[in-house]
Coordinates of C-alpha atoms and ligand atoms in Angstrom, one line a residue:
M1038 CA 0.3 -0.1 0.2
K1039 CA 1.7 3.2 -0.6
K1040 CA 2.7 5.5 2.4
T1041 CA 0.7 8.8 2.4
E1042 CA 1.6 10.2 5.8
V1043 CA -0.8 10.9 8.1
P1044 CA -0.5 13.5 10.5
A1045 CA -0.3 13.3 14.8
F1046 CA -3.8 11.7 16.4
D1047 CA -5.7 10.3 18.7
M1048 CA -8.3 7.7 17.9
V1049 CA -11.0 6.8 20.1
V1050 CA -13.1 3.3 19.0
F1051 CA -16.2 3.5 21.0
G1052 CA -17.0 -0.6 20.2
A1053 CA -13.2 -1.5 21.2
T1054 CA -14.0 -5.0 22.7
G1055 CA -16.6 -5.8 19.8
D1056 CA -16.5 -8.1 16.8
L1057 CA -15.5 -5.2 14.0
A1058 CA -13.2 -3.4 16.1
M1059 CA -11.3 -6.8 17.2
R1060 CA -11.7 -8.7 13.6
K1061 CA -11.3 -5.3 11.3
L1062 CA -10.5 -2.2 13.1
I1063 CA -7.3 -3.2 15.6
P1064 CA -5.5 -5.6 12.8
A1065 CA -6.3 -2.8 10.0
L1066 CA -4.0 -0.1 12.5
F1067 CA -1.9 -2.9 13.7
Y1068 CA -1.0 -3.5 9.7
R1069 CA -0.2 0.7 9.3
C1070 CA 1.8 1.0 12.3
R1071 CA 3.7 -2.2 11.3
D1072 CA 4.4 -0.2 8.0
G1073 CA 5.6 2.6 9.3
Q1074 CA 2.7 4.7 8.5
L1075 CA 1.6 6.1 11.8
P1076 CA 3.0 8.8 13.2
D1077 CA 5.5 8.7 16.3
D1078 CA 2.6 11.0 18.0
G1079 CA -0.8 8.5 17.5
R1080 CA -2.7 7.0 20.1
I1081 CA -5.4 4.4 19.7
I1082 CA -8.0 4.6 22.9
G1083 CA -10.1 1.5 23.0
A1084 CA -13.5 2.7 25.1
S1085 CA -16.4 0.1 26.2
R1086 CA -18.4 -0.4 29.1
G1087 CA -16.2 -3.7 30.5
D1088 CA -14.4 -2.6 33.2
L1089 CA -11.2 -3.3 31.9
S1090 CA -7.6 -2.0 32.7
R1091 CA -5.1 -1.0 29.7
D1092 CA -3.2 -4.9 30.3
E1093 CA -6.6 -6.3 30.0
F1094 CA -7.4 -4.8 27.1
I1095 CA -4.1 -5.5 25.7
A1096 CA -4.1 -9.0 26.6
K1097 CA -8.0 -9.6 24.3
V1098 CA -6.3 -7.7 21.7
R1099 CA -3.1 -10.2 21.4
E1100 CA -5.8 -13.0 21.8
A1101 CA -8.0 -11.1 19.0
S1102 CA -4.6 -10.4 16.7
D1103 CA -3.6 -13.7 17.3
R1104 CA -6.7 -14.8 15.8
F1105 CA -7.2 -12.3 12.4
I1106 CA -3.2 -11.5 11.9
P1107 CA -1.1 -14.4 10.2
R1108 CA 1.8 -15.0 12.2
K1109 CA 4.2 -14.5 10.2
F1110 CA 3.2 -10.5 9.5
C1111 CA 3.0 -10.0 14.0
E1112 CA 6.7 -9.7 14.3
Q1113 CA 7.9 -8.9 18.1
E1114 CA 9.0 -6.0 17.2
A1115 CA 6.1 -4.2 14.8
W1116 CA 3.4 -6.0 18.1
D1117 CA 5.8 -4.1 20.5
R1118 CA 5.5 -0.3 18.2
F1119 CA 1.8 -1.2 18.2
E1120 CA 0.9 -2.2 21.6
A1121 CA 2.4 0.8 22.9
R1122 CA 0.1 3.3 20.9
L1123 CA -2.8 1.2 22.8
D1124 CA -5.1 2.5 25.5
Y1125 CA -8.6 1.8 27.2
L1126 CA -11.1 4.0 28.9
K1127 CA -14.1 2.4 30.7
V1128 CA -16.9 4.1 28.8
D1129 CA -20.9 3.7 28.9
A1130 CA -21.4 6.1 26.2
K1131 CA -24.6 7.2 27.6
N1132 CA -23.4 8.0 30.5
G1133 CA -22.3 11.7 30.9
D1134 CA -19.8 11.3 33.5
D1135 CA -17.8 8.4 32.2
Y1136 CA -16.7 11.4 29.5
A1137 CA -14.6 13.5 32.1
A1138 CA -11.9 10.7 31.8
L1139 CA -11.9 10.0 27.7
A1140 CA -11.8 14.0 28.2
N1141 CA -8.5 14.5 30.4
V1142 CA -7.0 12.2 28.1
L1143 CA -7.5 13.9 25.1
N1144 CA -7.2 16.9 26.4
E1145 CA -3.0 16.3 26.8
A1146 CA -2.8 16.8 23.2
P1147 CA -5.6 19.8 22.5
D1148 CA -4.2 20.3 18.7
R1149 CA -4.3 17.1 17.4
V1150 CA -6.6 15.6 14.8
R1151 CA -9.2 13.4 17.2
V1152 CA -10.9 10.5 15.3
I1153 CA -13.9 9.2 17.2
Y1154 CA -14.8 5.6 15.6
L1155 CA -18.7 4.6 16.7
A1156 CA -18.6 0.3 16.3
T1157 CA -21.3 0.3 17.8
G1158 CA -25.2 0.1 17.1
S1159 CA -26.5 3.6 15.7
S1160 CA -29.0 4.4 18.3
L1161 CA -25.9 5.3 20.1
F1162 CA -24.0 8.0 17.5
G1163 CA -25.9 10.8 18.8
P1164 CA -25.7 10.3 22.6
V1165 CA -21.6 10.0 21.8
C1166 CA -21.5 13.6 20.4
E1167 CA -23.7 15.3 22.7
H1168 CA -21.4 14.1 25.7
L1169 CA -18.4 14.3 24.0
K1170 CA -19.5 18.1 23.1
A1171 CA -20.7 18.7 26.9
H1172 CA -16.7 17.4 27.8
G1173 CA -15.6 20.0 25.5
V1174 CA -13.9 17.4 23.4
V1175 CA -15.5 18.2 20.0
T1176 CA -12.5 20.9 18.2
P1177 CA -12.5 21.4 14.2
Q1178 CA -9.9 19.0 14.0
T1179 CA -12.5 16.6 15.2
R1180 CA -13.4 13.4 12.7
V1181 CA -16.3 10.7 13.7
V1182 CA -16.7 8.0 11.6
L1183 CA -20.6 6.1 11.6
E1184 CA -20.2 2.5 11.5
K1185 CA -23.9 1.1 9.0
P1186 CA -26.4 0.4 9.3
L1187 CA -27.1 4.1 10.4
G1188 CA -30.6 3.8 11.1
N1189 CA -33.4 1.5 10.3
D1190 CA -34.9 3.2 7.8
L1191 CA -35.1 6.9 6.7
E1192 CA -37.0 8.3 9.4
S1193 CA -34.8 6.6 11.6
A1194 CA -31.1 7.5 9.8
R1195 CA -32.7 11.5 9.3
A1196 CA -33.1 11.4 13.3
I1197 CA -29.4 10.3 14.1
N1198 CA -28.3 12.8 10.9
D1199 CA -30.1 15.2 12.9
R1200 CA -29.0 15.0 16.3
V1201 CA -24.7 14.4 15.4
C1202 CA -25.1 17.1 12.8
S1203 CA -26.2 19.2 15.4
I1204 CA -23.5 19.2 16.6
L1205 CA -20.8 18.5 14.2
D1206 CA -20.6 19.9 10.6
E1207 CA -21.4 17.9 7.8
A1208 CA -17.1 17.7 7.0
Q1209 CA -16.8 16.2 10.2
V1210 CA -19.3 13.1 10.0
Y1211 CA -17.7 10.0 8.0
R1212 CA -20.2 7.3 7.5
I1213 CA -18.3 4.8 6.5
D1214 CA -19.1 1.9 3.7
H1215 CA -16.0 -0.5 3.6
Y1216 CA -16.9 -1.6 0.5
L1217 CA -15.9 1.7 -1.3
G1218 CA -12.1 0.9 0.2
K1219 CA -11.7 -2.5 -1.8
E1220 CA -9.3 -1.5 -3.9
P1221 CA -11.0 -3.2 -7.2
V1222 CA -13.9 -0.5 -6.2
Q1223 CA -10.9 2.2 -6.7
N1224 CA -9.5 0.4 -9.5
L1225 CA -12.6 0.9 -11.3
M1226 CA -12.5 4.8 -10.9
V1227 CA -9.3 4.7 -12.1
L1228 CA -10.0 2.7 -15.6
R1229 CA -13.1 4.8 -16.4
F1230 CA -11.6 7.7 -15.8
G1231 CA -8.2 7.0 -16.4
N1232 CA -8.1 5.8 -19.5
I1233 CA -10.3 6.6 -23.0
L1234 CA -11.0 2.9 -23.8
F1235 CA -13.4 2.2 -21.2
E1236 CA -15.2 5.5 -20.5
S1237 CA -16.1 5.9 -24.7
L1238 CA -17.7 2.6 -24.3
W1239 CA -19.3 3.2 -20.8
H1240 CA -22.8 3.8 -22.1
R1241 CA -26.4 2.5 -23.5
K1242 CA -25.0 2.2 -26.9
Y1243 CA -22.6 -0.5 -25.9
I1244 CA -23.7 -2.2 -22.4
D1245 CA -26.3 -4.1 -22.6
H1246 CA -26.8 -4.7 -18.9
I1247 CA -24.5 -4.7 -15.9
Q1248 CA -25.2 -7.2 -12.4
I1249 CA -24.0 -6.9 -9.5
S1250 CA -24.0 -9.4 -6.1
V1251 CA -22.9 -10.0 -3.3
A1252 CA -23.2 -13.4 -1.8
E1253 CA -22.4 -14.5 1.7
T1254 CA -22.0 -18.5 2.3
V1255 CA -22.8 -17.9 5.9
G1256 CA -26.6 -18.1 7.8
V1257 CA -27.7 -15.5 10.1
E1258 CA -25.2 -16.8 12.6
G1259 CA -25.0 -15.0 16.1
R1260 CA -26.0 -11.3 14.6
V1261 CA -30.4 -13.1 15.4
E1262 CA -31.4 -10.2 17.3
F1263 CA -30.0 -7.7 14.6
Y1264 CA -30.3 -9.2 11.5
D1265 CA -34.0 -9.8 11.9
N1266 CA -35.0 -6.3 12.5
T1267 CA -32.9 -5.6 9.2
G1268 CA -33.1 -8.4 6.7
A1269 CA -30.5 -8.0 3.4
M1270 CA -32.2 -4.5 1.8
R1271 CA -31.1 -2.5 4.6
D1272 CA -28.1 -5.0 6.1
M1273 CA -26.0 -4.9 2.7
V1274 CA -28.7 -2.7 -0.4
Q1275 CA -29.2 0.0 1.0
S1276 CA -25.4 0.8 1.5
H1277 CA -23.2 -1.1 -0.1
L1278 CA -24.8 -2.6 -3.4
L1279 CA -26.3 1.3 -4.3
Q1280 CA -22.8 2.2 -2.8
L1281 CA -21.4 0.0 -5.9
L1282 CA -24.2 1.0 -8.8
C1283 CA -23.0 4.4 -8.0
I1284 CA -19.9 3.8 -8.5
V1285 CA -20.5 2.1 -12.2
A1286 CA -23.1 4.7 -13.2
M1287 CA -21.9 8.0 -11.7
E1288 CA -20.7 10.9 -14.8
P1289 CA -16.9 11.8 -14.4
P1290 CA -16.4 14.1 -11.6
S1291 CA -14.2 17.0 -12.4
S1292 CA -11.8 16.0 -9.3
V1293 CA -11.5 13.7 -7.4
D1294 CA -12.5 15.8 -3.8
P1295 CA -14.9 14.6 -1.7
D1296 CA -18.1 16.3 -2.6
A1297 CA -16.7 15.8 -6.8
V1298 CA -17.3 12.4 -6.1
R1299 CA -20.1 12.8 -4.2
D1300 CA -22.4 15.0 -6.1
E1301 CA -21.9 13.0 -8.9
K1302 CA -23.2 9.7 -6.6
L1303 CA -26.5 11.7 -5.7
K1304 CA -27.2 12.2 -8.6
V1305 CA -27.6 8.8 -10.0
L1306 CA -29.1 7.5 -6.8
R1307 CA -31.3 10.4 -7.4
S1308 CA -32.0 9.3 -11.0
M1309 CA -32.6 5.9 -10.5
R1310 CA -36.7 4.8 -11.1
P1311 CA -38.6 4.5 -8.2
I1312 CA -39.9 1.2 -7.7
E1313 CA -43.6 1.6 -5.8
G1314 CA -46.6 0.0 -4.7
R1315 CA -47.1 -3.3 -7.5
D1316 CA -43.9 -3.3 -9.1
V1317 CA -41.8 -4.4 -6.4
D1318 CA -43.7 -7.4 -7.1
T1319 CA -42.4 -7.3 -10.9
M1320 CA -39.3 -5.7 -10.1
V1321 CA -37.8 -7.2 -6.7
V1322 CA -37.6 -10.9 -5.7
R1323 CA -37.0 -11.4 -1.3
G1324 CA -36.1 -14.6 -0.5
Q1325 CA -35.7 -16.2 2.9
Y1326 CA -32.9 -19.9 2.8
R1327 CA -34.4 -22.6 4.3
K1328 CA -32.3 -25.8 5.7
G1329 CA -29.9 -28.0 3.0
V1330 CA -26.3 -29.6 2.8
V1331 CA -23.3 -27.1 3.1
G1332 CA -20.9 -28.6 2.2
T1333 CA -21.0 -31.9 4.7
E1334 CA -23.2 -30.1 6.6
M1335 CA -27.3 -30.4 7.2
V1336 CA -27.9 -26.4 7.9
P1337 CA -30.9 -25.3 9.7
G1338 CA -33.8 -23.4 7.8
Y1339 CA -34.3 -18.9 8.5
R1340 CA -37.2 -19.6 10.3
D1341 CA -35.1 -23.0 12.5
E1342 CA -32.3 -20.5 13.8
E1343 CA -32.0 -19.7 17.3
R1344 CA -34.5 -17.3 18.8
V1345 CA -35.7 -16.6 14.7
S1346 CA -39.9 -17.0 15.1
S1347 CA -41.4 -19.6 13.1
T1348 CA -43.2 -17.0 10.9
S1349 CA -40.6 -14.2 10.5
S1350 CA -40.9 -12.9 7.0
T1351 CA -37.5 -11.4 7.4
E1352 CA -36.1 -11.3 3.5
T1353 CA -31.8 -13.2 4.0
F1354 CA -32.3 -12.3 -0.3
V1355 CA -32.9 -10.0 -2.2
A1356 CA -32.9 -10.0 -6.2
M1357 CA -34.1 -6.5 -8.3
K1358 CA -33.5 -4.7 -11.8
V1359 CA -32.7 -1.7 -11.3
M1360 CA -33.0 1.3 -14.4
I1361 CA -31.3 4.5 -14.2
D1362 CA -32.8 7.0 -15.8
N1363 CA -30.9 9.3 -17.5
W1364 CA -29.3 9.7 -21.0
R1365 CA -26.4 7.5 -20.3
W1366 CA -28.5 4.3 -18.9
A1367 CA -31.9 4.6 -20.6
Q1368 CA -32.9 1.4 -21.1
V1369 CA -29.7 -0.7 -19.3
P1370 CA -31.4 -2.4 -16.6
F1371 CA -28.4 -3.1 -13.3
Y1372 CA -29.7 -6.8 -11.9
V1373 CA -28.9 -6.3 -8.5
R1374 CA -28.4 -9.5 -5.7
T1375 CA -27.9 -10.4 -2.3
G1376 CA -28.4 -13.2 -0.5
K1377 CA -26.6 -15.3 2.5
R1378 CA -26.0 -19.3 1.9
M1379 CA -25.1 -18.9 -1.3
P1380 CA -22.8 -21.2 -2.9
R1381 CA -20.1 -20.0 -3.0
R1382 CA -18.7 -16.0 -0.9
T1383 CA -18.5 -13.8 -3.5
S1384 CA -19.1 -10.1 -4.7
E1385 CA -18.8 -8.7 -7.9
I1386 CA -19.7 -6.0 -10.7
L1387 CA -19.6 -7.9 -14.2
V1388 CA -20.6 -4.8 -17.2
Q1389 CA -22.1 -7.0 -19.7
F1390 CA -21.3 -5.7 -23.4
K1391 CA -23.4 -5.9 -26.4
D1392 CA -23.2 -8.5 -29.2
V1393 CA -21.6 -7.4 -32.1
P1394 CA -23.4 -6.2 -34.7
H1395 CA -22.5 -8.6 -37.4
S1396 CA -20.8 -11.8 -36.6
L1397 CA -17.8 -13.0 -38.7
F1398 CA -16.7 -15.6 -37.2
D1399 CA -18.5 -18.9 -35.4
R1400 CA -21.2 -18.3 -37.2
D1401 CA -23.0 -21.0 -35.4
G1402 CA -22.6 -19.1 -32.5
R1403 CA -20.8 -20.8 -30.5
G1404 CA -17.4 -18.8 -29.9
L1405 CA -18.2 -15.7 -30.1
Q1406 CA -19.3 -14.0 -26.6
P1407 CA -19.8 -10.6 -26.0
N1408 CA -17.3 -8.6 -23.9
Q1409 CA -17.4 -8.3 -20.3
L1410 CA -15.2 -6.3 -17.4
V1411 CA -15.9 -8.2 -13.9
I1412 CA -14.7 -6.4 -10.9
R1413 CA -14.3 -9.0 -8.4
L1414 CA -14.1 -7.1 -4.8
Q1415 CA -14.0 -11.3 -3.0
P1416 CA -12.7 -13.6 -2.5
K1417 CA -9.6 -12.9 -4.8
E1418 CA -9.8 -9.0 -5.4
G1419 CA -9.1 -8.2 -9.4
I1420 CA -10.1 -7.2 -12.3
R1421 CA -10.5 -9.0 -15.9
L1422 CA -11.9 -8.3 -18.8
R1423 CA -13.2 -11.6 -21.2
V1424 CA -12.7 -10.9 -24.8
S1425 CA -12.7 -13.2 -28.0
G1426 CA -9.2 -14.3 -29.4
K1427 CA -8.7 -16.6 -32.5
R1428 CA -7.6 -20.1 -31.5
L1429 CA -3.9 -21.5 -32.7
G1430 CA -4.8 -23.2 -35.9
T1431 CA -5.6 -22.6 -39.2
G1432 CA -9.0 -22.5 -39.3
M1433 CA -10.5 -18.7 -38.0
S1434 CA -12.4 -20.2 -34.7
V1435 CA -13.0 -18.4 -31.9
R1436 CA -11.9 -18.3 -28.0
P1437 CA -12.8 -16.6 -25.2
L1438 CA -9.5 -14.8 -23.6
E1439 CA -8.7 -12.9 -20.3
L1440 CA -7.4 -9.8 -19.8
N1441 CA -6.2 -9.7 -16.5
L1442 CA -6.3 -5.3 -15.8
G1443 CA -5.3 -5.8 -12.1
E1444 CA -2.3 -6.0 -10.3
N1445 CA -0.8 -9.2 -9.6
Q1446 CA -0.2 -9.4 -6.2
R1447 CA 3.2 -11.7 -4.6
K1448 CA 1.9 -14.2 -2.7
K1449 CA 3.8 -13.5 0.6
Q1450 CA 2.3 -10.3 0.5
H1451 CA -0.2 -8.8 2.6
V1452 CA -2.6 -7.3 1.0
P1453 CA -3.4 -4.3 1.8
D1454 CA -7.4 -4.4 3.6
A1455 CA -10.3 -1.9 2.9
Y1456 CA -10.3 -0.6 6.3
E1457 CA -6.2 0.4 6.3
R1458 CA -7.1 3.0 3.6
L1459 CA -10.3 4.5 4.9
L1460 CA -8.8 4.5 8.6
M1461 CA -5.6 6.4 7.0
D1462 CA -8.3 8.6 5.3
A1463 CA -9.9 9.1 7.9
I1464 CA -7.3 10.2 9.8
S1465 CA -6.0 12.8 7.0
G1466 CA -9.4 14.4 6.3
N1467 CA -9.9 12.8 3.0
A1468 CA -14.1 12.3 3.0
T1469 CA -14.3 11.2 -0.8
L1470 CA -14.4 7.2 0.1
F1471 CA -17.0 8.2 2.8
V1472 CA -20.7 8.5 2.4
R1473 CA -22.7 12.1 2.1
R1474 CA -25.5 12.8 4.8
D1475 CA -27.4 13.7 1.7
E1476 CA -26.4 10.1 -0.5
M1477 CA -27.3 8.3 2.5
E1478 CA -30.9 9.6 2.7
A1479 CA -31.4 9.2 -0.8
A1480 CA -30.8 5.7 -0.8
W1481 CA -33.0 5.2 2.1
R1482 CA -35.5 7.1 0.3
W1483 CA -35.5 5.2 -2.8
I1484 CA -35.8 1.5 -0.8
Q1485 CA -38.4 2.7 2.0
P1486 CA -41.3 2.5 -0.9
I1487 CA -40.0 -1.4 -1.3
I1488 CA -39.8 -1.9 2.2
D1489 CA -42.7 -0.2 3.1
H1490 CA -44.7 -2.7 0.5
W1491 CA -43.4 -5.9 2.0
E1492 CA -44.4 -4.7 5.1
E1493 CA -47.6 -4.0 4.0
S1494 CA -47.6 -7.4 2.2
D1495 CA -49.2 -10.6 3.3
D1496 CA -46.8 -12.3 1.5
D1497 CA -44.0 -14.5 2.6
P1498 CA -40.4 -14.2 0.9
Y1499 CA -39.4 -17.0 -1.1
P1500 CA -38.3 -20.4 -0.1
Y1501 CA -34.3 -21.8 -0.9
V1502 CA -33.0 -24.0 0.0
S1503 CA -29.8 -23.3 1.7
S1504 CA -26.3 -23.8 -0.9
T1505 CA -28.3 -22.9 -3.8
S1506 CA -28.4 -19.5 -5.5
G1507 CA -31.7 -18.1 -4.0
P1508 CA -35.3 -18.8 -5.5
N1509 CA -36.2 -19.5 -9.0
A1510 CA -38.2 -16.0 -9.2
A1511 CA -34.3 -14.4 -9.1
A1512 CA -33.7 -16.4 -12.4
A1513 CA -37.1 -15.4 -13.8
L1514 CA -36.4 -11.9 -13.2
L1515 CA -33.4 -12.4 -15.8
A1516 CA -34.8 -14.9 -18.0
K1517 CA -38.0 -12.8 -19.2
D1518 CA -35.1 -10.4 -20.1
Q1519 CA -33.8 -13.1 -22.1
R1520 CA -30.3 -13.0 -19.7
A1521 CA -29.2 -15.0 -17.2
W1522 CA -27.2 -14.6 -13.8
D1523 CA -23.5 -15.0 -14.0
E1524 CA -22.6 -18.2 -11.6
E1525 CA -19.0 -18.5 -13.3
A1526 CA -17.6 -20.4 -10.1
E1527 CA -14.2 -19.2 -9.4
E1528 CA -12.5 -19.3 -5.8
Ligands
LIG1055 N1 -18.9 -7.1 12.8 C1 -18.8 -6.4 12.2 O1 -17.9 -6.9 11.0 C2 -19.2 -4.9 11.3 C3 -19.4 -4.5 9.9 C4 -20.4 -3.7 9.3 C5 -21.0 -3.1 10.6 N2 -21.0 -3.7 11.9 C6 -22.1 -2.8 12.6 O2 -20.6 -2.5 13.8 C7 -21.8 -2.0 14.9 C8 -20.9 -2.6 15.9 O3 -21.0 -3.9 15.4 P1 -20.4 -5.4 16.6 O4 -20.4 -6.7 15.5 O5 -18.8 -5.0 16.6 O6 -21.0 -5.3 17.6 P2 -20.9 -6.5 19.0 O7 -19.4 -7.4 18.7 O8 -21.7 -6.5 19.6 O9 -19.3 -5.4 19.6 C9 -20.2 -3.5 20.0 C10 -19.2 -3.2 21.1 O10 -19.7 -2.2 21.6 C11 -19.8 -2.2 23.1 N3 -21.0 -1.5 23.9 C12 -22.3 -1.2 23.2 N4 -22.7 -0.9 24.1 C13 -22.3 0.5 24.5 C14 -22.3 1.7 24.9 N5 -23.5 1.9 25.2 N6 -21.2 2.1 25.8 C15 -20.0 2.1 24.6 N7 -19.2 1.1 24.4 C16 -20.5 -0.3 24.1 C17 -19.6 -3.8 23.4 O11 -18.8 -3.5 24.7 P3 -20.0 -3.4 25.8 O12 -20.9 -4.7 25.6 O13 -18.1 -3.8 27.0 O14 -20.2 -2.0 26.4 C18 -18.8 -4.2 22.5 O15 -17.5 -3.5 22.4 C19 -23.1 -2.8 14.7 O16 -23.9 -1.1 14.5 C20 -22.7 -3.8 13.5 O17 -23.8 -3.5 12.4 C21 -20.6 -4.3 12.1

């Protein structure tokens, strides 16, 4: 990862003992420290309700790091340098009295950048900001990072934003969507706007359709309370999938300044054709997994999971057809899909170009395939362009070729995680890859009629067997347009 200097900082992580902090944030900070990107004046202060000493917190961090940081990257010298930055304070986000100790620690360095990372449920975002303000902790150099999901619908998202923005300027609020920090997503922007080749083909004349898929093999795991009130539409579509759609569909911004990029993403969200009322039933498919065999193990269906009601109508799968009503994308469908208990864990964007207007080769139609650009975010990041080439030999037979447009990573190299990039951006004050309030609310506004329709309906989500590609209705959504989901297996 190219190192850009970051200024002296104090980072306070609320929710520091939680899954996100231990699995993603702490390792990301460790790698940046190991790489020498963190300045000597850079403290990381964990906060949660647990009554832990600094040593006890460090022991927890160490234990988690043994699981989440491969031993070969965790040299003793690098770990010692990292550990020296760590501190811990018991702060109940809702209890004003607990903030005095935090204010004392931060006020030892009043001019430093302060990043307050809220890795907690969004109901705490307002109270934390208010208590920080009351204790004089909010300086012009303070930034607050808010984890998704922010709210549970448009109204609650607005209410949280109102509270946070009554304390902080919008420029100090960093709403994180870690998909935007993924290398291929940034590479897609470079491919689109750094090459005349792609951008000149990037519209309705040459593109047939676009697919955006995020598939997980896991079920609801231990997050039942959260998930059963959330579902795939709120958890994945409102944030990650619509953000990816914006990056694919936006017009070239005039610069990479945060507002220039976010203005263009907002225009996409505002151009998306609303799906309301009965259109929801024809344009959107929701599903819910049933029991099935994953590997060699029989796994329970969603309604059989512990603490899930046997009548729950929470969707674990969504597929939909989105139309963007502007000059560039008129009549080009964006098919968007996400689900749990899918056969493979994969996140990818597929740009399917149109057929050649007249086929000279393979008149029987066997070899000549339309060009595809595949941007894979996981499990193996990369960008590939599928084209047609000539098969070696005397005839004119055609074969598919794949051009790798990403950088080849060396096997022993650590591949930086999206959080590494985004945490450094937050410390440096670069909000380009964070979501602005109006964008986030536009995304909620767009999905709200779909959620409302489902809540008013007596219909259940379509069932699908675990470890299959979702309900048949999802395949039918594309089949009625004479198209199919890209199911190419690649690990
Ligand atoms: N896990 C992920 O991969 C992931 C990914 C994206 C977004 N998120 C979001 O990030 C947030 C945290 O997720 P998580 O999975 O880390 O949850 P988690 O494992 O339940 O951890 C929650 C953390 O918040 C702390 N906490 C709870 N109430 C608190 C309070 N009143 N004051 C101070 N600290 C409090 C908890 O510690 P104490 O109980 O000791 O206070 C714990 O450290 C959630 O909103 C989640 O939706 C998570």
